[in-house]
Structure formats: structure tokens, C-alpha cells
PDB file of C-alpha atoms in Angstrom:
ATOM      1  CA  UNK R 102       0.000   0.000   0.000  1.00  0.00           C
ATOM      2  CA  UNK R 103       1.116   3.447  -0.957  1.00  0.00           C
ATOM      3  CA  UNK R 104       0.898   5.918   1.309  1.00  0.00           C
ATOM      4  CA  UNK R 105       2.716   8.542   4.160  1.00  0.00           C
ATOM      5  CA  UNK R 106       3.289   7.585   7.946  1.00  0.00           C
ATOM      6  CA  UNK R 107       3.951   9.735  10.673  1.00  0.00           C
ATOM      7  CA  UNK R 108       5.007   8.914  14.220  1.00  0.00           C
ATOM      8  CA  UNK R 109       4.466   9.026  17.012  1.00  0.00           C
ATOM      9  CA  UNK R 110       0.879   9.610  17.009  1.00  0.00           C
ATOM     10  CA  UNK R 111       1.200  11.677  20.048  1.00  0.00           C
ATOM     11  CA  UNK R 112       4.335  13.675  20.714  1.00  0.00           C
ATOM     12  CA  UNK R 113       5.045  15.098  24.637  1.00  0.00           C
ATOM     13  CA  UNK R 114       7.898  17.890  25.020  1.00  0.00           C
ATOM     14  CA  UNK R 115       9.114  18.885  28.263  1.00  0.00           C
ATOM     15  CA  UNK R 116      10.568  22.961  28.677  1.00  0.00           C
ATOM     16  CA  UNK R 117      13.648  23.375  26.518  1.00  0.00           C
ATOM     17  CA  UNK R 118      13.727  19.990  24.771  1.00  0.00           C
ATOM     18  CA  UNK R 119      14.186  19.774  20.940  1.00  0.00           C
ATOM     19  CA  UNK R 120      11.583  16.764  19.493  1.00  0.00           C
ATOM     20  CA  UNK R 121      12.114  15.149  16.172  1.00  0.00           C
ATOM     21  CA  UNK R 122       8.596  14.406  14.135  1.00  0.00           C
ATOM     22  CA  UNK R 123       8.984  11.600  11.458  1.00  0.00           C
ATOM     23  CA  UNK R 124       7.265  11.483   7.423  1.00  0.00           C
ATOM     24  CA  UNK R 125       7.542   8.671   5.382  1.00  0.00           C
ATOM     25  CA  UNK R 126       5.889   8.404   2.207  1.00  0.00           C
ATOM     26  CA  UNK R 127       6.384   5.818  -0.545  1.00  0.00           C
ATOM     27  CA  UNK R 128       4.756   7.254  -2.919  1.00  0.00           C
ATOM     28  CA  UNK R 129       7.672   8.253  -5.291  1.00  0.00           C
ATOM     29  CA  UNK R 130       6.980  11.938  -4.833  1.00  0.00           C
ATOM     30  CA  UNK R 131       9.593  14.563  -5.314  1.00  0.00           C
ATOM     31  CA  UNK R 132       7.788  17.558  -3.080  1.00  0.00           C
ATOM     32  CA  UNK R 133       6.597  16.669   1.041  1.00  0.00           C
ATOM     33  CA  UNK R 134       5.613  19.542   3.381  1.00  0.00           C
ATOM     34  CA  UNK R 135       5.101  20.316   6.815  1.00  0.00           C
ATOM     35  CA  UNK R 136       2.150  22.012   7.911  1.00  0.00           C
ATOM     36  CA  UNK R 137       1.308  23.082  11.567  1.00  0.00           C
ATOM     37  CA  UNK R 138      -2.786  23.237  12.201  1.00  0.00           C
ATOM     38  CA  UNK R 139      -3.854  25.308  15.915  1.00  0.00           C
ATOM     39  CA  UNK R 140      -7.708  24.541  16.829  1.00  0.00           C
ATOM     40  CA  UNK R 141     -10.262  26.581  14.453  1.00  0.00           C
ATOM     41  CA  UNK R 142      -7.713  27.271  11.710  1.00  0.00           C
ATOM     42  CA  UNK R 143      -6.248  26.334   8.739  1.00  0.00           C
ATOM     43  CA  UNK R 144      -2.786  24.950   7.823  1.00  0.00           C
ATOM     44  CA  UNK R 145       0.614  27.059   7.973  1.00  0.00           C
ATOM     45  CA  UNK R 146       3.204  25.977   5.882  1.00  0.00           C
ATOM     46  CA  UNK R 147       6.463  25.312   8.203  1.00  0.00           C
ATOM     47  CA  UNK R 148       8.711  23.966   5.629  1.00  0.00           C
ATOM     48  CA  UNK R 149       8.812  22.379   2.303  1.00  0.00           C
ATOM     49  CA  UNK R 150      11.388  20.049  -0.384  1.00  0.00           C
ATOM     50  CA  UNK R 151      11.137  20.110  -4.208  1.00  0.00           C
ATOM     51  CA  UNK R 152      14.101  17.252  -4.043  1.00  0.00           C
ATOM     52  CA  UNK R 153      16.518  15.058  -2.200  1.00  0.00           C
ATOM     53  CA  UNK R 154      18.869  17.777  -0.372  1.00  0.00           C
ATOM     54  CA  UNK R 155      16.983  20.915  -0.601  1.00  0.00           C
ATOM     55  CA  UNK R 156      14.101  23.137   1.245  1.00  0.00           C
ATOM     56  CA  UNK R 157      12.801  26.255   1.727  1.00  0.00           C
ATOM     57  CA  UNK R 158      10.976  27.742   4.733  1.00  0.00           C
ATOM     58  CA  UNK R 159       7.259  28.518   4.692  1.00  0.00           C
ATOM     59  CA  UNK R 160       5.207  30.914   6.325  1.00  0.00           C
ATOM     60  CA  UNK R 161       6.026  30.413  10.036  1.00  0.00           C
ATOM     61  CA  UNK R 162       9.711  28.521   9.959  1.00  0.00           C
ATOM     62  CA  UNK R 163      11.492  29.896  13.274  1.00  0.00           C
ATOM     63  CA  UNK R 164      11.484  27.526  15.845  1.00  0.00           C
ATOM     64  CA  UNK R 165      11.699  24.495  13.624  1.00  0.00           C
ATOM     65  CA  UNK R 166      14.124  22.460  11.293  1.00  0.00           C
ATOM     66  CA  UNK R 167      13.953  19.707   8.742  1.00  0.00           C
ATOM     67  CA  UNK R 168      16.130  17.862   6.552  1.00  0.00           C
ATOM     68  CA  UNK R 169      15.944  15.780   3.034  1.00  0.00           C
ATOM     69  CA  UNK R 170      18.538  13.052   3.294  1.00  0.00           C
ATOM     70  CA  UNK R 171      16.895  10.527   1.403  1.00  0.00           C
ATOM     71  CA  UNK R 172      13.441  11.233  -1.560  1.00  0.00           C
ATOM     72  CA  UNK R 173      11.215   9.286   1.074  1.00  0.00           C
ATOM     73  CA  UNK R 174      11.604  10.742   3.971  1.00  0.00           C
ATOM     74  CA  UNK R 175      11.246  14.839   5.728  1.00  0.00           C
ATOM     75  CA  UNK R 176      11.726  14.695   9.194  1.00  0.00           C
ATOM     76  CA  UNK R 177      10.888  17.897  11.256  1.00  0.00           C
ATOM     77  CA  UNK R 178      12.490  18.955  14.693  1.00  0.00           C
ATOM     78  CA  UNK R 179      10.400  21.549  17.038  1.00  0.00           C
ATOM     79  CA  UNK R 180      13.603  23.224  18.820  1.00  0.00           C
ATOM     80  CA  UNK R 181      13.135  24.839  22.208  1.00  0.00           C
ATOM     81  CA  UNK R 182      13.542  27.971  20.365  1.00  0.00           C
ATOM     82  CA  UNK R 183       9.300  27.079  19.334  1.00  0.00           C
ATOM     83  CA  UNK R 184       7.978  28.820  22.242  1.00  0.00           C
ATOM     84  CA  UNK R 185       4.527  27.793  21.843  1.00  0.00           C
ATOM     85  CA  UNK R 186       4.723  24.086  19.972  1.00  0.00           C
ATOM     86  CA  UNK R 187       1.679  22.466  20.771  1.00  0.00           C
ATOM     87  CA  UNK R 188      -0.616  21.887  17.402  1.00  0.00           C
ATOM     88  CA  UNK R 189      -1.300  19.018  15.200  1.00  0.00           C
ATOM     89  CA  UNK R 190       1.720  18.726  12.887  1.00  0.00           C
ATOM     90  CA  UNK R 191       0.810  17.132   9.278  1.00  0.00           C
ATOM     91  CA  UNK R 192       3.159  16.358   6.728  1.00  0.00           C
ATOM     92  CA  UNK R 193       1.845  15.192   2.879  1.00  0.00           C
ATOM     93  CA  UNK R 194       3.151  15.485  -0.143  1.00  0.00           C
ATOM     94  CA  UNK R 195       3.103  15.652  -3.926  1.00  0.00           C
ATOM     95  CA  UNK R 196       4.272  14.504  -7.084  1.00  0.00           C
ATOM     96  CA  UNK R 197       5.670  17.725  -7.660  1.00  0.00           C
ATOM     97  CA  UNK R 198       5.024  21.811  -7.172  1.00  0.00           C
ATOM     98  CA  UNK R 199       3.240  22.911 -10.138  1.00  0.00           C
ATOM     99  CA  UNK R 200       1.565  21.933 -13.723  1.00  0.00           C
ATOM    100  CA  UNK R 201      -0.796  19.619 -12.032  1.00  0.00           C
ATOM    101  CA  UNK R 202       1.636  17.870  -9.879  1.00  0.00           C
ATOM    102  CA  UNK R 203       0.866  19.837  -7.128  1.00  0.00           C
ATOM    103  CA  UNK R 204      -1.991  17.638  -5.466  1.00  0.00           C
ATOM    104  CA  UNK R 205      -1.062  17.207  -1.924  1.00  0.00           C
ATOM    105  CA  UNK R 206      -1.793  13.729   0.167  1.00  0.00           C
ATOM    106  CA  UNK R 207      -1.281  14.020   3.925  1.00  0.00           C
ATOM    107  CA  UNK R 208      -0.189  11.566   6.373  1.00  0.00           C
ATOM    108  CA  UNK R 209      -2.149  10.723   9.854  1.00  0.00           C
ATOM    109  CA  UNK R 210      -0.797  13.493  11.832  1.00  0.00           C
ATOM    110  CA  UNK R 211       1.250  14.056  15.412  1.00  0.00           C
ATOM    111  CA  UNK R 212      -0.196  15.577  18.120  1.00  0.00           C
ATOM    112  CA  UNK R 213       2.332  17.403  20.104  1.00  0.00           C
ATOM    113  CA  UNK R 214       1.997  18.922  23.937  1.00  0.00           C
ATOM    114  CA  UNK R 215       3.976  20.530  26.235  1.00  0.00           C
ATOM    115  CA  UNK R 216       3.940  19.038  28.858  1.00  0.00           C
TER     116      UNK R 216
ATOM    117  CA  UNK L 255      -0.173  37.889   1.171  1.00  0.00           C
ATOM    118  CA  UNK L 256      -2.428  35.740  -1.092  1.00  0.00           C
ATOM    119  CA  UNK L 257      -5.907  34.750   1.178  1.00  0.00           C
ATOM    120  CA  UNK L 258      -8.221  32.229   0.880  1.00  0.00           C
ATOM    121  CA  UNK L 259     -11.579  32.976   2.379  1.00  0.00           C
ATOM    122  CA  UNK L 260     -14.099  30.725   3.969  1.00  0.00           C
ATOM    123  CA  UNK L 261     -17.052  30.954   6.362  1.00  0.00           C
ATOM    124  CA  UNK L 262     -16.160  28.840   9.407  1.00  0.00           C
ATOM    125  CA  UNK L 263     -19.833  28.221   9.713  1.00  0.00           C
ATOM    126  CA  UNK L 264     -21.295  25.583  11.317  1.00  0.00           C
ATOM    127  CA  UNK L 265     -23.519  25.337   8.122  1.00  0.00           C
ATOM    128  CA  UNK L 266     -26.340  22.864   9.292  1.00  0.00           C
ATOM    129  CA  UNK L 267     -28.581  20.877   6.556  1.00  0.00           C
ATOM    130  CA  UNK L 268     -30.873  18.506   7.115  1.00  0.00           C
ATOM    131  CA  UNK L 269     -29.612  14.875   5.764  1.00  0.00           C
ATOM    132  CA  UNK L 270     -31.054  14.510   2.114  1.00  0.00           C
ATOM    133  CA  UNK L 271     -30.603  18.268   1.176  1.00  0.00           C
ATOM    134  CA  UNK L 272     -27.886  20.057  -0.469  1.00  0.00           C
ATOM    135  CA  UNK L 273     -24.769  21.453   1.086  1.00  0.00           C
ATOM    136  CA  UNK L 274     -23.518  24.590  -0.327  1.00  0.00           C
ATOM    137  CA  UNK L 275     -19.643  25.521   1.015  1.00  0.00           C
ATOM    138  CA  UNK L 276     -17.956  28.465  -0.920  1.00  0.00           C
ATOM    139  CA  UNK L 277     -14.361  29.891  -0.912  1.00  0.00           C
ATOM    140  CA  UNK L 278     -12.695  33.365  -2.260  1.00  0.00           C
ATOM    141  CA  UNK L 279      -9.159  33.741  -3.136  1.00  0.00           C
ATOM    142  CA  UNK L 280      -7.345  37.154  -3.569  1.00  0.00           C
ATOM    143  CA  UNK L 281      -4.503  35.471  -5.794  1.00  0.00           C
ATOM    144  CA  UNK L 282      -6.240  36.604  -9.807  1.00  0.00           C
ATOM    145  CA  UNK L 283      -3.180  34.352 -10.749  1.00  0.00           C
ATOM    146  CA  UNK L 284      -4.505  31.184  -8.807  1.00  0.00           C
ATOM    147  CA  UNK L 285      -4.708  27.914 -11.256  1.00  0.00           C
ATOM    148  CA  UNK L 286      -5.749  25.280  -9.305  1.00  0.00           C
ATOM    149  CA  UNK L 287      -8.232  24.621  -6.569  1.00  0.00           C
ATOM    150  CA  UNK L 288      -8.694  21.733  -4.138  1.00  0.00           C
ATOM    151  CA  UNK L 289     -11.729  20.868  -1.746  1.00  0.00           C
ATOM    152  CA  UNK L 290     -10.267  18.835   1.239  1.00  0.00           C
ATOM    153  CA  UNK L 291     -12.526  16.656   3.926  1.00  0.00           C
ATOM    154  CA  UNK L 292     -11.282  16.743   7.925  1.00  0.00           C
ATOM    155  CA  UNK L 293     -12.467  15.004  10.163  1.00  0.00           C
ATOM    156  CA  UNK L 294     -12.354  15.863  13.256  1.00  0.00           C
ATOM    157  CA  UNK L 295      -8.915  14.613  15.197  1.00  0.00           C
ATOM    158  CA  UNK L 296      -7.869  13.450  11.833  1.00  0.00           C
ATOM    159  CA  UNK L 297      -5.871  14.705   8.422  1.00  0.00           C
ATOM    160  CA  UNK L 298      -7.583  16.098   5.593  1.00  0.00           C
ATOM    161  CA  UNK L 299      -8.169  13.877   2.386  1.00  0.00           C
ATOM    162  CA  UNK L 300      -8.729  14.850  -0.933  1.00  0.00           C
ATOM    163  CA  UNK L 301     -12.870  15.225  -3.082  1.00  0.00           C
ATOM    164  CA  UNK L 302     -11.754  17.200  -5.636  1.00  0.00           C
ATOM    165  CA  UNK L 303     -10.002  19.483  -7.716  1.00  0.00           C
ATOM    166  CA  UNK L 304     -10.435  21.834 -10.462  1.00  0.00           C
ATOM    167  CA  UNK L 305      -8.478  23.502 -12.752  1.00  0.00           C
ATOM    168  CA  UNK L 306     -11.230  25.022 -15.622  1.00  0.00           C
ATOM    169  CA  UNK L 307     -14.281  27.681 -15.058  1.00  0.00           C
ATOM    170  CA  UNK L 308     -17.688  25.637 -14.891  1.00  0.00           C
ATOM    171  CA  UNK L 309     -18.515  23.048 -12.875  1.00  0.00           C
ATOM    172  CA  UNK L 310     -16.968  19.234 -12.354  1.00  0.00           C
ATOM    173  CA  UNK L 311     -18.728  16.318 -11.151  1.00  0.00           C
ATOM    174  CA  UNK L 312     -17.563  13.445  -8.700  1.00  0.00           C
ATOM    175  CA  UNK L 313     -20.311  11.313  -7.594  1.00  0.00           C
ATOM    176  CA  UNK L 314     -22.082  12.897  -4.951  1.00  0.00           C
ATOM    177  CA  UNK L 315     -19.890  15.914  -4.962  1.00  0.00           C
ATOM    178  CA  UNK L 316     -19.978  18.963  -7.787  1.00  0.00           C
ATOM    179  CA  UNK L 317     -17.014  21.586  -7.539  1.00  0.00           C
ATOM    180  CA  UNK L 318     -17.953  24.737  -9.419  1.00  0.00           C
ATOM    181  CA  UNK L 319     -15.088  27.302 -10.411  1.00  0.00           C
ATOM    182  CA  UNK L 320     -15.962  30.973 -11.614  1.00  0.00           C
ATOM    183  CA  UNK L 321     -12.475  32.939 -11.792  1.00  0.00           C
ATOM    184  CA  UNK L 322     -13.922  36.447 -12.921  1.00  0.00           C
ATOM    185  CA  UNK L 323     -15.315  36.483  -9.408  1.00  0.00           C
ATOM    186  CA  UNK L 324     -12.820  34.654  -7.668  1.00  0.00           C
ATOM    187  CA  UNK L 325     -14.980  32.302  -5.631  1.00  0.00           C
ATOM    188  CA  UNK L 326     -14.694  28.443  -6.140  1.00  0.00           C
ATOM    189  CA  UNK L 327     -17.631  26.179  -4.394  1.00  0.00           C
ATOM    190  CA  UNK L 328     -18.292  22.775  -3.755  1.00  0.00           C
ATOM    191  CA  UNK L 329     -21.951  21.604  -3.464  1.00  0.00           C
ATOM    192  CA  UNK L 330     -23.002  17.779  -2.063  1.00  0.00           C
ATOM    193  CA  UNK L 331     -26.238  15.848  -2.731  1.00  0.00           C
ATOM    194  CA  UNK L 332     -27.886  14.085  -1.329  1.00  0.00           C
ATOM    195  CA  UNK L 333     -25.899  15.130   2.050  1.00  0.00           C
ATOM    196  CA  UNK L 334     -25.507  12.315   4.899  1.00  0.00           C
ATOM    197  CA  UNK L 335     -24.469  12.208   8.710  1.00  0.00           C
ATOM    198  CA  UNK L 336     -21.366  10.994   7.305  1.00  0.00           C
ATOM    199  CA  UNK L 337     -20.730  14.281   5.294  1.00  0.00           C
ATOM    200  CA  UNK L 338     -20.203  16.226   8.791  1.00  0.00           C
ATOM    201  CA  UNK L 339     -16.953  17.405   8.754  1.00  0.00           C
ATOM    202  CA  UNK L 340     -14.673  20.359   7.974  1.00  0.00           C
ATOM    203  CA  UNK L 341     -14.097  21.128   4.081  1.00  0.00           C
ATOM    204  CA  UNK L 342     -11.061  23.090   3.434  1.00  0.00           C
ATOM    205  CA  UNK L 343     -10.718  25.041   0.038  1.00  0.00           C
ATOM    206  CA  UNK L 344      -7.082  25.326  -1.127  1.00  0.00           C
ATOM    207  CA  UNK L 345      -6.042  27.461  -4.280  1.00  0.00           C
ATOM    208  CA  UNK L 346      -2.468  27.295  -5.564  1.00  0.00           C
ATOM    209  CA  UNK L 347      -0.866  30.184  -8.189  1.00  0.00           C
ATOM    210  CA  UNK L 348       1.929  30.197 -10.754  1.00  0.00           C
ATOM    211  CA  UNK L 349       4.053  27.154 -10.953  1.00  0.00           C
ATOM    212  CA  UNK L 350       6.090  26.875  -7.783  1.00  0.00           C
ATOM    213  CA  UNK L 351       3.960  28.079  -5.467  1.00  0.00           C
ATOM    214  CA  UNK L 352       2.319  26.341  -2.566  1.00  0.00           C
ATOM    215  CA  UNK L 353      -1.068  25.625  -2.015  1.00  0.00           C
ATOM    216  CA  UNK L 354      -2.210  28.250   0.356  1.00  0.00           C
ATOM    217  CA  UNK L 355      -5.480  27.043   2.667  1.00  0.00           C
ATOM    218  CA  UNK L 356      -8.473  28.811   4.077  1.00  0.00           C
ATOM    219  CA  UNK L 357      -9.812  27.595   7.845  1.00  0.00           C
ATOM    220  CA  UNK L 358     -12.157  25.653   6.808  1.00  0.00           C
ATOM    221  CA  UNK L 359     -16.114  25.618   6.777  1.00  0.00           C
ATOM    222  CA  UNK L 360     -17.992  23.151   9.820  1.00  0.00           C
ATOM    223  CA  UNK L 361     -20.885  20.900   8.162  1.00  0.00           C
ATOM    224  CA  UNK L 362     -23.152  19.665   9.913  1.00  0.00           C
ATOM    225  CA  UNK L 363     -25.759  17.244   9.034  1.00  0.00           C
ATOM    226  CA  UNK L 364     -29.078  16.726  11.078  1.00  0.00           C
ATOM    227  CA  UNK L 365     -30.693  13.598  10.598  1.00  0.00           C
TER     228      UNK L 365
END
């Protein structure tokens, strides 16, 4: 089955920790994403890849970090820096950015709180 | 700062009528536009999406796309308990950008 995974399901941070969120997708897409959703409103783009080694930040990018090792997988960290991290982090992604490529897929979600 | 614009209801129909949700976009650029389901504690999958002007059908669902006026819409038939959700319009511009979402609209439907 073809698809993206994200774990944990449920993430818990204590005060100044850094946390590391996990996306896998086998999908053979090229573009994944990070979006951050807060109770009654829509997604904000943290980060995104258009390839294997390369990503740009999106709308609300302090606070957090990703990498692009490998085409499959976009893992995100939350730093301690993210003064107010708890939200429901979703990652998807998409054959590509543009010309009709640009349908996004999302994985399950993680939950993170402080605790 | 492109917007996308949706009323975060809760839009309440009785089951068997028709659901009406509706989005605006600021972007005149935009070129494609996506109606997402979320349920709630859960991610949001894709109906539909629609690149021309006019309307496109998927079963139960009907997305309808009018670019002079900037509003795309997605209607449901026949609409069922199940239906209750959040619907979230996206709208993407030129090649390379990213989708950009709106907050979603609440259905709700009353058997």
C-alpha cells in the first residue's frame, strides 16, 4: 500500500527539549511539506522540499528544522527555540510543485503537547 | 499575502438536502483549486479538484469554479451524517507556489 506515515501519534515535550517528528511516504513523490494546524484554523506551511537535499521555509519557519537526506523521507524537529509548539503537525506530499503535480496527500498526523 | 476565504460556519442541513460551502481567493493568478474533507482529530483527504471555469462532477460531490469572481464552491447531494466534517478550500498560483489554505467551513448534518 502506498501511502505517508507519521510517528508518534502523540508527541510530549518537556521545557527546553528539541523533538524530532517523522514522514515517510512511498509514494515516489519529489515535493513533502510540513504544515502546523492550531484549533479553528487552517494549515501554515512550516517547511517544504522540491528534491533530495533541498528546502525552503514557509510561512512560520522559526522555531523548527527539517532535513531531506533521502526522496522518502522529511523529518521535522520543534527546537526549544518554538515557544509555543503544541498543534497538530501534518506532513503530505506531492508529485511535484506545479503543472498539475501539485496535489497534496497528507499523512495521519502528530499531536504534540507541552507538557 | 495571497488569502483564501471561507465561512467557518457551522452550516447545518438537514440529511437529504444540499450542502452549499464556498471559498474566495485574492490570488487573480490562482490555477488550481482543491476541496479537502477533515475530520475531526484526523488529516484532511482529498474530493476534488479543479483547474477550468464551470462546474466538475464526482459522484455525490460537484465543484464549481468561476475565476472572474474569484470564488470556487463545492456543493453535495444528497448530504448524509457521514458528510459532517470540515471542508477546506485550497487554491495554488503560478508554478512553484504552494497551495495556500483557508480555515475551513464546519458541516453539519441533522438527521
Amino acid at each position: 500500500d502506498g501511502g505517508i506515515t507519521q510517528s508518534p501519534k502523540y508527541l510530549f515535550r518537556k521545557e527546553g527539549q528539541n523533538v524530532t517528528l517523522s514522514c515517510e511516504q512511498n509514494l515516489n513523490h519529489d515535493a513533502m511539506y510540513w504544515y502546523r494546524q492550531d484549533p479553528g484554523q487552517g494549515l501554515r506551511l512550516i517547511y517544504y522540499s522540491q528534491i533530495v537535499n533541498d528546502f525552503q521555509k514557509g510561512d512560520i519557519a522559526e522555531g523548527y528544522s527539517v532535513s531531506r537526506e533521502k526522496k522518502e523521507s522529511f523529518p521535522l524537529t520543534v527546537t526549544s527555540a518554538q515557544k509555543n509548539p503544541t498543534a497538530f503537525y501534518l506532513c503530505a506530499s506531492s508529485i511535484g510543485l506545479g503543472g498539475g503535480e501539485e496535489t497534496q496527500y497528507f499523512g495521519p498526523g502528530t499531536r504534540l503537547l507541552v507538557l | 499575502q495571497k488569502e483564501v476565504e471561507q465561512n467557518s460556519g457551522p452550516l447545518s442541513v438537514p440529511e437529504g438536502a444540499i450542502a452549499s460551502l464556498n471559498c474566495t481567493y485574492s490570488d487573480r493568478g490562482s490555477q488550481s483549486f482543491f476541496w479537502y474533507r477533515q475530520y475531526s482529530g484526523k488529516s484532511p483527504e482529498l474530493i476534488m479538484f479543479i483547474y477550468s471555469n464551470g462546474d466538475k462532477e464526482d459522484g455525490r460531490f460537484t465543484a464549481q469554479l468561476n475565476k472572474a469572481s474569484q470564488y470556487v464552491s463545492l456543493l453535495i447531494r444528497d448530504s448524509q451524517p457521514s458528510d459532517s466534517a470540515t471542508y477546506l478550500c485550497a487554491v495554488n498560483g503560478e508554478y512553484g507556489n504552494k497551495l495556500v489554505f483557508g480555515a475551513g467551513t464546519i458541516l453539519r448534518v441533522k438527521s
